[in-house]
Coordinates of C-alpha atoms in Angstrom, one line a residue:
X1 CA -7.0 8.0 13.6
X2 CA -8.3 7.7 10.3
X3 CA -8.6 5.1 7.5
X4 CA -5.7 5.0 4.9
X5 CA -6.4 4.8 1.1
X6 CA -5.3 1.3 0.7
X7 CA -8.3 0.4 2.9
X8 CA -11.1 1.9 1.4
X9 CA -9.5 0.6 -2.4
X10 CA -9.7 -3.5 -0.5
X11 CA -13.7 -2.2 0.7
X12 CA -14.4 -1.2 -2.8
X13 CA -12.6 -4.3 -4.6
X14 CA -14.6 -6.3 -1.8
X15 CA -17.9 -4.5 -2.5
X16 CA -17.7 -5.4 -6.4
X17 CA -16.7 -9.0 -5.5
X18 CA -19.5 -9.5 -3.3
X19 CA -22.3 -8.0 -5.5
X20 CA -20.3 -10.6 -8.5
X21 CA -20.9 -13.3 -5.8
X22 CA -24.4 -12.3 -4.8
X23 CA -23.5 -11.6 -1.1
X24 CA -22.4 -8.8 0.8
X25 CA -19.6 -6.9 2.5
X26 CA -19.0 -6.8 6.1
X27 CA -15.8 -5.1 7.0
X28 CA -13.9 -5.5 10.0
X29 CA -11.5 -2.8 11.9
X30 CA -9.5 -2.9 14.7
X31 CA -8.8 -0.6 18.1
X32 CA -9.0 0.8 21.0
X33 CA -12.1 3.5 20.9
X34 CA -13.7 3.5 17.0
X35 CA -15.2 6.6 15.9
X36 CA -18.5 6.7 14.1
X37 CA -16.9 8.8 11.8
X38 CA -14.4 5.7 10.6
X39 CA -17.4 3.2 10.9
X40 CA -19.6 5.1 8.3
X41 CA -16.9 5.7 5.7
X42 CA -16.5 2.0 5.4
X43 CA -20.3 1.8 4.8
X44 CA -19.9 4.7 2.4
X45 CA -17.1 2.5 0.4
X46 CA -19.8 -0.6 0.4
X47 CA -19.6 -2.4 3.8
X48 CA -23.3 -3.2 4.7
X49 CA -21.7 -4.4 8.3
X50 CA -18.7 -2.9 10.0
X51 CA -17.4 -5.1 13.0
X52 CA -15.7 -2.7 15.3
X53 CA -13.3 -4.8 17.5
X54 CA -12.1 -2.6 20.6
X55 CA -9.8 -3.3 23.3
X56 CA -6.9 -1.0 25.3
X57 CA -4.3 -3.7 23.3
X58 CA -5.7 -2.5 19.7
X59 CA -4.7 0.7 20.1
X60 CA -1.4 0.8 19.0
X61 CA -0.6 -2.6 16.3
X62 CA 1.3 -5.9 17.6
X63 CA 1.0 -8.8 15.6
X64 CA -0.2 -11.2 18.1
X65 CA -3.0 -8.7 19.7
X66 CA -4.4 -7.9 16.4
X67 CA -4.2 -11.9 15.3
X68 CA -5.7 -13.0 18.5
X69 CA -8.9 -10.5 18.1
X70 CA -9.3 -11.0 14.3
X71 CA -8.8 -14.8 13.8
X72 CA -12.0 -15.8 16.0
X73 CA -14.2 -12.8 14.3
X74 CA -13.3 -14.4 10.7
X75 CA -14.3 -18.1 11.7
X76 CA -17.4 -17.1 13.2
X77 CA -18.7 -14.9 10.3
X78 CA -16.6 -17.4 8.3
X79 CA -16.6 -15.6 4.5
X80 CA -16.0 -16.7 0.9
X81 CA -13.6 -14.0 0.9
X82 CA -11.5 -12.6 2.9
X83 CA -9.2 -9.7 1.9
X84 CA -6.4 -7.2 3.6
X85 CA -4.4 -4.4 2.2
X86 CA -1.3 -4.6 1.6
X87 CA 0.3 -2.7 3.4
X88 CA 3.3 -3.2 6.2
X89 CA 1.0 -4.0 8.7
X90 CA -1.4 -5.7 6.5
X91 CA 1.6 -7.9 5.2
X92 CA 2.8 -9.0 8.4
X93 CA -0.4 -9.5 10.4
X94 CA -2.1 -11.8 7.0
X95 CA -0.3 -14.8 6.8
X96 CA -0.5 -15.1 10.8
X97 CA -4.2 -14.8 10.2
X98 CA -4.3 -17.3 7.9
X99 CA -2.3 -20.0 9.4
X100 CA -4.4 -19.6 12.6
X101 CA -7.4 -20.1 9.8
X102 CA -5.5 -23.2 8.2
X103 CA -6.4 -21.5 4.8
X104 CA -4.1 -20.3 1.9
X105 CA -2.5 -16.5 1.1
X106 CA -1.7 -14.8 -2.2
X107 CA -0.1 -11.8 -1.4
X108 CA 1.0 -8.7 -2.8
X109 CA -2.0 -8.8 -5.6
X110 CA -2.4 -6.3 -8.3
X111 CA -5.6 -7.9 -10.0
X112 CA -8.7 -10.1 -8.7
X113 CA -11.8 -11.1 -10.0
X114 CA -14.1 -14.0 -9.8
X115 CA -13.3 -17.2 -12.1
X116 CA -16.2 -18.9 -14.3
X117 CA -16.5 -21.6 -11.5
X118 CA -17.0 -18.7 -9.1
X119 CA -13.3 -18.9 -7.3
X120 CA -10.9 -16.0 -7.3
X121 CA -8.5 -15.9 -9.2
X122 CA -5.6 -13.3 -8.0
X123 CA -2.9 -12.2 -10.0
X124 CA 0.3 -11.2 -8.2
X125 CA 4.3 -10.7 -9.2
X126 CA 6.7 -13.4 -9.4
X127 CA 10.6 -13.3 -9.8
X128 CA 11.5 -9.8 -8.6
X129 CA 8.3 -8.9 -10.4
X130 CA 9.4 -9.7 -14.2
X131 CA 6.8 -12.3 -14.6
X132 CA 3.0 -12.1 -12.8
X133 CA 1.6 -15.9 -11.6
X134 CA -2.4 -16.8 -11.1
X135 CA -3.2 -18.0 -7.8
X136 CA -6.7 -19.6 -7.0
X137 CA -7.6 -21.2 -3.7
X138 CA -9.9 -23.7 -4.6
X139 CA -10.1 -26.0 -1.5
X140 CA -9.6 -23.9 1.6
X141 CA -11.6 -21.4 2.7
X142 CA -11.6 -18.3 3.0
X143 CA -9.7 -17.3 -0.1
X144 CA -7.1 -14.5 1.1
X145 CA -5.1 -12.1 -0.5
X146 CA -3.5 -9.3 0.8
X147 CA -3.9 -6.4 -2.1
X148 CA -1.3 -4.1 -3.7
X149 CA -2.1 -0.5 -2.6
X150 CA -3.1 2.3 -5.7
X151 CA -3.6 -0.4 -8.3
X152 CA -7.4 -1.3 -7.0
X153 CA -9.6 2.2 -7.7
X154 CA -11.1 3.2 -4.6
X155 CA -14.3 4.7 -6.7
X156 CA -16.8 7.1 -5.3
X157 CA -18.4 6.8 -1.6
X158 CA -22.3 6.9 -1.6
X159 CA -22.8 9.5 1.7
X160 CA -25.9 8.0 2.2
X161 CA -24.9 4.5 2.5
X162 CA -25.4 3.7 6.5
X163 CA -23.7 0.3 7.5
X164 CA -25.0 -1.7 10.1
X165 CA -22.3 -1.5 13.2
X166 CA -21.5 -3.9 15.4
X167 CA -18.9 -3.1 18.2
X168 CA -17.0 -6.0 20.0
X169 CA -15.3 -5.9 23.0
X170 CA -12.3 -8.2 22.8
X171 CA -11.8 -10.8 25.3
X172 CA -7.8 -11.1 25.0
X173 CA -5.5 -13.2 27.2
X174 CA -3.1 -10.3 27.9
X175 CA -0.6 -12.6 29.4
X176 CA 0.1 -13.5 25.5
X177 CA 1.2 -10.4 24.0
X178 CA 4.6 -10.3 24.4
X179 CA 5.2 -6.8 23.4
X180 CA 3.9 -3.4 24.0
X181 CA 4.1 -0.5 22.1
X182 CA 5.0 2.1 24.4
X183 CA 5.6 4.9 22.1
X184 CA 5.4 5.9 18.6
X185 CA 7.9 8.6 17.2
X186 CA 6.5 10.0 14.1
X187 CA 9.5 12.1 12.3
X188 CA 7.9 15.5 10.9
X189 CA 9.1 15.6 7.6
X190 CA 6.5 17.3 5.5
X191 CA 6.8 15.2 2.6
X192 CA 4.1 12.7 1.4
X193 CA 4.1 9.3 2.4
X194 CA 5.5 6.8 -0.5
X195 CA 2.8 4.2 0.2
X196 CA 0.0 6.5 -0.5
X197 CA 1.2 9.2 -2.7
X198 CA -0.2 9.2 -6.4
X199 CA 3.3 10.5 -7.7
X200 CA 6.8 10.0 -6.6
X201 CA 9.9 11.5 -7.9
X202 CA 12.6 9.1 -6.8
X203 CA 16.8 9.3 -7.1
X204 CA 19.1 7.1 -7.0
X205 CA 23.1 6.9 -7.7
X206 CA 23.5 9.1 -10.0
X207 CA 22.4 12.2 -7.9
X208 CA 25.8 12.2 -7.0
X209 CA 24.9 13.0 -2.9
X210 CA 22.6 14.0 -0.5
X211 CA 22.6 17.9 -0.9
X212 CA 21.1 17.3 -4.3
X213 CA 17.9 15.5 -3.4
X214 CA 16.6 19.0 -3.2
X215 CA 16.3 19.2 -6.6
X216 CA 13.9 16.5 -6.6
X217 CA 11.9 18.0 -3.4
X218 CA 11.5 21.1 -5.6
X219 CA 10.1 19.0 -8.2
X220 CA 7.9 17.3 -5.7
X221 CA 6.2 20.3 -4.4
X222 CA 4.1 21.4 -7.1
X223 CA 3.2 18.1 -7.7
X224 CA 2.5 17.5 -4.8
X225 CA 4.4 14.0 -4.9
X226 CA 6.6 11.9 -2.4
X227 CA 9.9 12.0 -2.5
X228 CA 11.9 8.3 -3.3
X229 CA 15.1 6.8 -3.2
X230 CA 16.8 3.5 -4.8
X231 CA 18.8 1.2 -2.5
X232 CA 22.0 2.7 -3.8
X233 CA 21.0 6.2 -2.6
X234 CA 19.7 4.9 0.9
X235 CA 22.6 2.6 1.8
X236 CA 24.9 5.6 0.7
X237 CA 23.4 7.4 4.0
X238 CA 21.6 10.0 1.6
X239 CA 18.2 9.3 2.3
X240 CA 16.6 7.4 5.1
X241 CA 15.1 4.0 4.5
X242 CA 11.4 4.8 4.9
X243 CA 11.8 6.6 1.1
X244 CA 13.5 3.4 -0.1
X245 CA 11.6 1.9 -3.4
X246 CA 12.3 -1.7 -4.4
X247 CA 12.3 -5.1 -2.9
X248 CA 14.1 -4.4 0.3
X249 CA 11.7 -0.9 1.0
X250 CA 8.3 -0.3 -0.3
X251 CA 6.3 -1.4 -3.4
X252 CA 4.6 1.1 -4.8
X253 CA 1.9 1.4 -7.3
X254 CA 1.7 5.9 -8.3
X255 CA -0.5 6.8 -11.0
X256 CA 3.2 8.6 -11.8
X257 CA 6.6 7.2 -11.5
X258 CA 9.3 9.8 -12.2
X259 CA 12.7 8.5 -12.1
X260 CA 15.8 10.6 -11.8
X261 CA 19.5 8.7 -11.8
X262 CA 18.3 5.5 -11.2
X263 CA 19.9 2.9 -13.4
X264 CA 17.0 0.3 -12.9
X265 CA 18.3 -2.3 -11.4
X266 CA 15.8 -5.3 -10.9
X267 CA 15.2 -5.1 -7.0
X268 CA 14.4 -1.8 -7.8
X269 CA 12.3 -2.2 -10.7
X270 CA 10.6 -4.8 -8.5
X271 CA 9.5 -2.1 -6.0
X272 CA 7.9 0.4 -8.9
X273 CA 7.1 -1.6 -12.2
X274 CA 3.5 -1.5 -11.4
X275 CA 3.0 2.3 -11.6
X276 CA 1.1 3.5 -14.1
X277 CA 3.2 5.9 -15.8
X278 CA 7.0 5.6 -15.6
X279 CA 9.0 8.7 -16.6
X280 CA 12.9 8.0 -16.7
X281 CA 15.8 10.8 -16.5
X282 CA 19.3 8.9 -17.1
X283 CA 22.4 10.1 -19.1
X284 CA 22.7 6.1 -19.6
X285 CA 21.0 5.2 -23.2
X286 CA 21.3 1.7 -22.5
X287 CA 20.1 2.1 -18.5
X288 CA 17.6 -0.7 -17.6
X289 CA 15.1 1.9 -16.3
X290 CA 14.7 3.2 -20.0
X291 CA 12.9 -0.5 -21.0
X292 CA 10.5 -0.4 -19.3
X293 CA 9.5 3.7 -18.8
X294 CA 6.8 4.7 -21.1
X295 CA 8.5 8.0 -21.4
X296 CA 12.4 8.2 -21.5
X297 CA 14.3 11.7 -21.2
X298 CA 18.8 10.6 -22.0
X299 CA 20.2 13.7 -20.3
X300 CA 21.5 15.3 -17.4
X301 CA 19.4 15.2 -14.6
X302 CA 21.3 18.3 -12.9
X303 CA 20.0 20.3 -16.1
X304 CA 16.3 18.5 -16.6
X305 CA 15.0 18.4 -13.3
X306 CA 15.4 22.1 -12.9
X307 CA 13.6 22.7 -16.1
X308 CA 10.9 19.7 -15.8
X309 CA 10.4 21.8 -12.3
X310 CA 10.5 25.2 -14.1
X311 CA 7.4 23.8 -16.4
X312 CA 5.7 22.5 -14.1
X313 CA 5.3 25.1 -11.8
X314 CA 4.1 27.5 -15.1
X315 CA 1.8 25.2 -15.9
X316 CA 0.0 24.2 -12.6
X317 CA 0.2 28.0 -11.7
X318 CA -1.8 28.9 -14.5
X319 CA -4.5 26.2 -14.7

């Protein structure tokens, strides 16, 4: 019911590309009954115009409902820009956007800004993410990129910004959504979700089993960080895939990175390279995850997590 971080991080990156530009920011949001409340935090992020499409088929997320509503709002308004986070949603429902558009897509970015001939230029991973490429889209329009979440800063909110809000009723052919939505199951776990959590504290192999991911949820707590697992440790049945970090789970982009038996394999390293701080726990000197952690700890996790956790909880319990 509310807007996730990602969002407001693409209205802010959007707000200082349109001010570089000379233009403005008009943001778009999709469902079934938008709330002013929603509407006015996008302004407060930068958006002088909030489009609020609405219709019974936008309340829950399909692909084809959400592709048939947008695409006909973006050629009308038709933008210079046009940009989406990155999430799972955002990643599936962009490139069918931009085919109906017949423009081009860099996805996944971690860095934009405007060129000295005024086109974007968006910087993205390559190669399981051990080389970055520069995309421009200088013929097609409108440029598109879907954008990394936590590696944009979302910056302050101005409370007195008011956008201008236009609300849209959608005139879909409901004989072309193909699927429904008919209920969504939403697994109480209590941790923090790895997509918008600024520090994780993920395991992998060398944890040894599933009874000892506690050690790591102990950890998490005073943090107040998300819980992670390598592919090793999910396809071993000891954590379920929604905590998987790497190329086949989620990319993530924490201000923290805290790695605990994870040898660093490459579709992993693909999934978390981009964090700001990477911490590494691994008895393994020569472990792949050590090269490229700004902090390395060779030990025992079963006797450093305990402490690390220890430490922490002294120190955040006294500040």
């Amino acid at each position: 019911g509310g807007l996730r971080r990602a969002s407001l991080e693409v209205a802010a990156l959007g707000r200082k590309l349109a001010g570089d530009l000379g233009g403005t920011l008009e943001a778009v949001i999709l469902g079934e009954k938008i709330s002013e409340e929603v509407t006015s935090l996008l302004g407060q992020y930068g958006a002088q115009q909030v489009h609020a499409l609405e219709h019974p088929l936008l309340a829950r997320y399909t692909a084809r409902a959400y592709a048939m509503a947008l695409s006909p709002l973006v050629k009308e308004v038709d933008p210079e820009i046009f940009l989406l986070a990155g999430t799972t949603l955002g990643r599936d429902l962009a490139p069918r956007v931009a085919t109906s558009l017949g423009t081009g897509l860099a996805a996944d970015c971690v860095h934009a800004a405007l060129g000295e001939d005024g086109i974007l230029v968006l910087k993205r991973p390559v190669f399981a993410g051990k080389a970055y490429a520069e995309v421009a889209i200088p013929k097609a329009r409108p440029q598109m990129a879907t954008i990394r979440p936590n590696v944009m800063p979302a910056g302050n909110p101005s409370p007195d910004s008011k956008p201008q809000v236009h609300r849209v009723s959608c005139a879909l052919d409901e004989t072309r959504v193909r699927t429904r939505v008919k209920e969504v199951v939403k697994a109480s776990s209590g941790l923090v979700e790895l997509s918008e959590a600024k520090i994780i504290v993920s395991g992998g192999r060398g944890m040894k089993g599933p009874e000892n991911f506690s050690l790591l949820e102990d950890l998490a707590k005073p943090l107040g960080a998300a819980v992670g697992a390598s592919r090793a440790a999910v396809d071993a049945g000891w954590r379920e895939h929604k905590w998987q970090v790497g190329q086949t789970g989620k990319t993530v982009s924490p201000d923290l990175y805290v790695a605990c038996g994870i040898s660093g394999a490459i579709q992993h390293l693909a999934g978390m390279s981009s964090s700001k701080c990477i911490v590494a726990i691994n008895k393994d000197p020569e472990a792949p995850i050590l090269k490229v952690a700004d902090y390395g700890i060779v030990g025992d996790l079963f006797a450093v997590v305990p402490l690390l956790t220890e430490e922490f909880r002294k120190l955040l319990s006294s500040s």
